[in-house]
């Protein structure tokens, strides 16, 4: 399962990543070992050379290509896209609507954060409201400004803390209400596929204005993806390990 996931990642990043060669005559035996003495690129380890250095990991404000790709390894989106450009369940078990104006999202029942806490509806609501908060340095929600309760810029009106159009049904179910009917594929693209949920139990008590400087935002240690962050040295290297809590 891990191999399939890695190969999937590599295929997606094929235009951006160059596989680091191992075992060549120019490589000394000692330089081809990881910290456990295993050969890099063999067994259960894959080494990849990336063309852009990652200065910081910020799942709500990832701007450069490398940071976006790293965040997509650590945090699962609600939906993924197959080779036929069809949306498939990922962190979201289902993403449905009957009228193109009320969208019901069900989170995978077995989905947990890497610290063992469940991924919940509150996490999705918290992420949306955090990104829509004008005090937070984030990419915002302009592409989702059709959600009821957001301004045309995709932000919360002054003085508001909650998005009116985000309704928690139960621990794993959220309903999104839009101002008018929306093409389901549009919402699936920008809320399902290009959106990473952050853990509310880790960040809910943080000062929104300083969130961009928080150690978690810079170096997430609780994630929802198939891999967790083992080691990260800005401008140098990133090391992942399998997430034992992965659904």
Short mmCIF file of C-alpha atoms in Angstrom, two decimals:
data_model
loop_
_atom_site.label_atom_id
_atom_site.label_comp_id
_atom_site.label_asym_id
_atom_site.label_seq_id
_atom_site.Cartn_x
_atom_site.Cartn_y
_atom_site.Cartn_z
CA UNK A 1 0.00 0.00 0.00
CA UNK A 2 2.87 2.32 0.85
CA UNK A 3 4.56 1.54 -2.46
CA UNK A 4 1.41 2.35 -4.41
CA UNK A 5 1.09 5.66 -2.59
CA UNK A 6 4.69 6.59 -3.29
CA UNK A 7 4.41 5.69 -6.95
CA UNK A 8 1.26 7.78 -7.18
CA UNK A 9 3.04 10.76 -5.69
CA UNK A 10 5.98 10.35 -8.03
CA UNK A 11 3.75 10.11 -11.09
CA UNK A 12 1.93 13.30 -10.12
CA UNK A 13 5.20 15.11 -9.59
CA UNK A 14 6.94 13.67 -12.64
CA UNK A 15 7.44 17.08 -14.22
CA UNK A 16 8.73 18.58 -10.98
CA UNK A 17 10.82 15.90 -9.35
CA UNK A 18 13.94 14.06 -10.48
CA UNK A 19 14.62 10.68 -8.95
CA UNK A 20 17.98 10.63 -7.20
CA UNK A 21 20.09 7.90 -8.71
CA UNK A 22 21.72 5.36 -6.42
CA UNK A 23 24.33 2.70 -6.93
CA UNK A 24 26.24 4.55 -9.65
CA UNK A 25 30.01 4.39 -9.88
CA UNK A 26 30.24 8.02 -8.76
CA UNK A 27 28.36 7.30 -5.50
CA UNK A 28 30.30 6.02 -2.55
CA UNK A 29 28.68 3.26 -0.45
CA UNK A 30 28.54 5.47 2.64
CA UNK A 31 26.69 8.26 0.82
CA UNK A 32 23.97 5.84 -0.28
CA UNK A 33 22.86 4.89 3.24
CA UNK A 34 20.14 6.38 5.41
CA UNK A 35 20.35 6.85 9.17
CA UNK A 36 19.34 3.22 9.73
CA UNK A 37 22.04 1.89 7.45
CA UNK A 38 19.64 0.90 4.68
CA UNK A 39 20.43 1.60 1.06
CA UNK A 40 18.58 4.66 -0.22
CA UNK A 41 16.26 3.87 -3.11
CA UNK A 42 15.87 0.20 -2.18
CA UNK A 43 13.62 -1.76 0.13
CA UNK A 44 11.21 0.52 1.95
CA UNK A 45 13.00 3.81 1.25
CA UNK A 46 12.75 6.10 -1.78
CA UNK A 47 15.00 9.13 -2.24
CA UNK A 48 13.77 11.94 -4.49
CA UNK A 49 15.64 15.05 -5.60
CA UNK A 50 13.39 18.11 -5.89
CA UNK A 51 14.13 21.06 -8.13
CA UNK A 52 12.78 23.72 -5.75
CA UNK A 53 13.93 24.06 -2.15
CA UNK A 54 11.20 24.25 0.52
CA UNK A 55 11.67 27.22 2.82
CA UNK A 56 8.58 26.57 4.96
CA UNK A 57 5.60 24.25 5.12
CA UNK A 58 2.33 26.14 5.50
CA UNK A 59 -0.84 24.15 4.67
CA UNK A 60 -3.07 27.26 4.69
CA UNK A 61 -0.70 29.49 2.77
CA UNK A 62 1.52 27.25 0.63
CA UNK A 63 2.57 29.47 -2.26
CA UNK A 64 5.55 27.87 -4.00
CA UNK A 65 5.39 24.63 -5.95
CA UNK A 66 7.59 22.63 -3.58
CA UNK A 67 5.64 23.67 -0.46
CA UNK A 68 2.35 22.79 -2.17
CA UNK A 69 3.61 19.33 -3.10
CA UNK A 70 4.96 18.69 0.40
CA UNK A 71 1.69 19.81 1.99
CA UNK A 72 -0.22 17.47 -0.34
CA UNK A 73 1.83 14.53 0.97
CA UNK A 74 1.21 15.41 4.62
CA UNK A 75 -2.46 16.41 4.35
CA UNK A 76 -5.10 14.48 2.42
CA UNK A 77 -7.71 16.43 0.43
CA UNK A 78 -11.37 15.47 0.69
CA UNK A 79 -11.26 14.22 -2.91
CA UNK A 80 -8.62 13.05 -5.35
CA UNK A 81 -8.64 13.01 -9.16
CA UNK A 82 -7.91 9.96 -11.29
CA UNK A 83 -6.38 9.79 -14.78
CA UNK A 84 -9.80 10.37 -16.32
CA UNK A 85 -10.22 13.61 -14.37
CA UNK A 86 -12.94 12.07 -12.20
CA UNK A 87 -13.31 13.01 -8.54
CA UNK A 88 -12.89 10.08 -6.16
CA UNK A 89 -13.29 9.82 -2.36
CA UNK A 90 -10.20 10.49 -0.27
CA UNK A 91 -10.45 12.05 3.21
CA UNK A 92 -14.07 12.67 2.29
CA UNK A 93 -16.12 9.48 2.08
CA UNK A 94 -18.75 11.30 0.00
CA UNK A 95 -19.42 14.76 -1.46
CA UNK A 96 -23.05 15.01 -2.64
CA UNK A 97 -25.79 17.48 -3.50
CA UNK A 98 -29.39 17.24 -4.69
CA UNK A 99 -29.95 20.88 -5.62
CA UNK A 100 -26.40 22.21 -6.33
CA UNK A 101 -26.81 24.62 -3.41
CA UNK A 102 -26.57 22.40 -0.33
CA UNK A 103 -23.56 20.07 -0.39
CA UNK A 104 -23.23 17.25 2.12
CA UNK A 105 -19.69 16.13 2.92
CA UNK A 106 -19.02 12.98 4.93
CA UNK A 107 -15.52 12.46 6.31
CA UNK A 108 -14.04 8.96 6.29
CA UNK A 109 -15.24 7.25 9.51
CA UNK A 110 -11.78 5.79 10.21
CA UNK A 111 -9.82 8.95 9.35
CA UNK A 112 -7.59 10.01 12.24
CA UNK A 113 -4.87 12.59 12.71
CA UNK A 114 -1.42 11.12 13.18
CA UNK A 115 -1.73 11.69 16.96
CA UNK A 116 -4.74 9.35 17.05
CA UNK A 117 -7.44 12.02 17.33
CA UNK A 118 -10.31 11.66 14.80
CA UNK A 119 -10.56 14.00 11.81
CA UNK A 120 -13.93 15.66 12.37
CA UNK A 121 -16.48 18.07 10.97
CA UNK A 122 -15.15 20.64 13.41
CA UNK A 123 -11.74 20.43 11.72
CA UNK A 124 -13.27 21.27 8.34
CA UNK A 125 -15.32 24.13 9.79
CA UNK A 126 -12.31 25.45 11.71
CA UNK A 127 -10.12 25.37 8.60
CA UNK A 128 -12.66 27.26 6.48
CA UNK A 129 -13.19 29.91 9.16
CA UNK A 130 -9.46 30.24 9.79
CA UNK A 131 -8.67 30.81 6.13
CA UNK A 132 -11.57 33.27 5.85
CA UNK A 133 -10.41 35.27 8.87
CA UNK A 134 -8.98 38.62 7.64
CA UNK A 135 -6.44 38.56 10.49
CA UNK A 136 -4.88 35.32 9.27
CA UNK A 137 -2.13 35.37 6.68
CA UNK A 138 -3.52 32.77 4.30
CA UNK A 139 -4.49 32.31 0.67
CA UNK A 140 -8.05 33.06 1.76
CA UNK A 141 -11.25 31.67 0.26
CA UNK A 142 -11.87 33.89 -2.76
CA UNK A 143 -12.43 30.82 -4.94
CA UNK A 144 -15.13 29.76 -2.44
CA UNK A 145 -16.81 33.14 -1.99
CA UNK A 146 -20.12 31.61 -3.07
CA UNK A 147 -20.46 30.00 0.37
CA UNK A 148 -23.19 31.73 2.34
CA UNK A 149 -21.75 34.16 4.88
CA UNK A 150 -18.57 35.08 3.00
CA UNK A 151 -17.84 38.40 1.28
CA UNK A 152 -16.98 38.65 -2.41
CA UNK A 153 -13.32 38.43 -1.38
CA UNK A 154 -13.96 35.14 0.40
CA UNK A 155 -13.50 36.61 3.88
CA UNK A 156 -15.68 36.81 6.96
CA UNK A 157 -17.48 40.14 7.41
CA UNK A 158 -15.96 42.36 10.10
CA UNK A 159 -16.86 41.14 13.57
CA UNK A 160 -17.98 37.68 12.40
CA UNK A 161 -16.21 34.53 13.54
CA UNK A 162 -18.40 31.86 11.98
CA UNK A 163 -19.34 31.15 8.37
CA UNK A 164 -23.12 31.03 8.16
CA UNK A 165 -23.10 28.52 5.31
CA UNK A 166 -21.08 25.86 7.16
CA UNK A 167 -23.34 23.55 9.15
CA UNK A 168 -22.09 20.70 11.32
CA UNK A 169 -24.55 17.79 11.17
CA UNK A 170 -22.58 15.32 13.27
CA UNK A 171 -18.95 14.49 14.08
CA UNK A 172 -18.22 13.32 10.54
CA UNK A 173 -20.81 15.20 8.44
CA UNK A 174 -20.86 18.83 7.24
CA UNK A 175 -23.32 20.68 5.03
CA UNK A 176 -22.09 23.58 2.89
CA UNK A 177 -24.75 26.11 1.87
CA UNK A 178 -24.02 28.36 -1.12
CA UNK A 179 -25.63 31.70 -2.02
CA UNK A 180 -26.92 30.30 -5.29
CA UNK A 181 -26.65 27.00 -7.19
CA UNK A 182 -23.04 26.08 -8.00
CA UNK A 183 -21.56 23.61 -10.46
CA UNK A 184 -20.71 20.62 -8.21
CA UNK A 185 -17.43 20.06 -10.04
CA UNK A 186 -16.32 23.59 -9.19
CA UNK A 187 -16.88 23.06 -5.49
CA UNK A 188 -15.30 19.62 -5.66
CA UNK A 189 -12.23 21.18 -7.27
CA UNK A 190 -11.68 24.04 -4.83
CA UNK A 191 -13.05 22.57 -1.61
CA UNK A 192 -12.59 18.88 -2.31
CA UNK A 193 -9.33 18.62 -4.23
CA UNK A 194 -7.39 21.83 -3.59
CA UNK A 195 -8.05 22.22 0.09
CA UNK A 196 -6.20 20.86 3.12
CA UNK A 197 -7.86 20.54 6.51
CA UNK A 198 -5.86 21.49 9.61
CA UNK A 199 -6.43 20.09 13.14
CA UNK A 200 -8.63 22.31 15.29
CA UNK A 201 -7.56 20.55 18.51
CA UNK A 202 -4.00 21.76 17.88
CA UNK A 203 -4.68 25.30 16.64
CA UNK A 204 -8.06 26.48 17.95
CA UNK A 205 -6.60 28.47 20.86
CA UNK A 206 -3.87 30.18 18.81
CA UNK A 207 -3.90 33.90 18.02
CA UNK A 208 -5.09 34.18 14.38
CA UNK A 209 -2.82 37.16 13.71
CA UNK A 210 0.27 35.14 14.68
CA UNK A 211 -0.77 31.84 13.18
CA UNK A 212 1.65 32.14 10.25
CA UNK A 213 4.54 32.11 12.76
CA UNK A 214 3.28 29.16 14.78
CA UNK A 215 5.68 26.17 14.91
CA UNK A 216 2.92 23.84 13.71
CA UNK A 217 2.19 25.88 10.60
CA UNK A 218 5.90 26.05 9.75
CA UNK A 219 6.58 22.41 10.57
CA UNK A 220 3.36 20.37 10.94
CA UNK A 221 3.76 17.45 13.35
CA UNK A 222 0.12 16.26 13.32
CA UNK A 223 -1.14 15.38 9.84
CA UNK A 224 -3.84 13.38 8.05
CA UNK A 225 -1.99 11.96 5.04
CA UNK A 226 -0.35 8.60 4.46
CA UNK A 227 2.95 10.12 5.64
CA UNK A 228 4.08 12.21 8.57
CA UNK A 229 7.01 14.58 8.86
CA UNK A 230 10.06 12.89 10.35
CA UNK A 231 12.66 15.58 9.69
CA UNK A 232 12.71 18.94 7.94
CA UNK A 233 15.63 21.25 7.42
CA UNK A 234 14.62 24.33 5.36
CA UNK A 235 16.46 24.65 2.05
CA UNK A 236 18.12 21.26 2.70
CA UNK A 237 15.96 18.15 3.01
CA UNK A 238 12.62 16.70 4.07
CA UNK A 239 12.09 13.20 5.41
CA UNK A 240 8.72 11.44 5.68
CA UNK A 241 7.67 8.24 7.40
CA UNK A 242 4.51 6.14 7.08
CA UNK A 243 1.59 7.31 9.22
CA UNK A 244 0.47 4.37 11.42
CA UNK A 245 -2.93 6.05 11.99
CA UNK A 246 -3.69 6.31 8.28
CA UNK A 247 -7.15 5.06 7.32
#
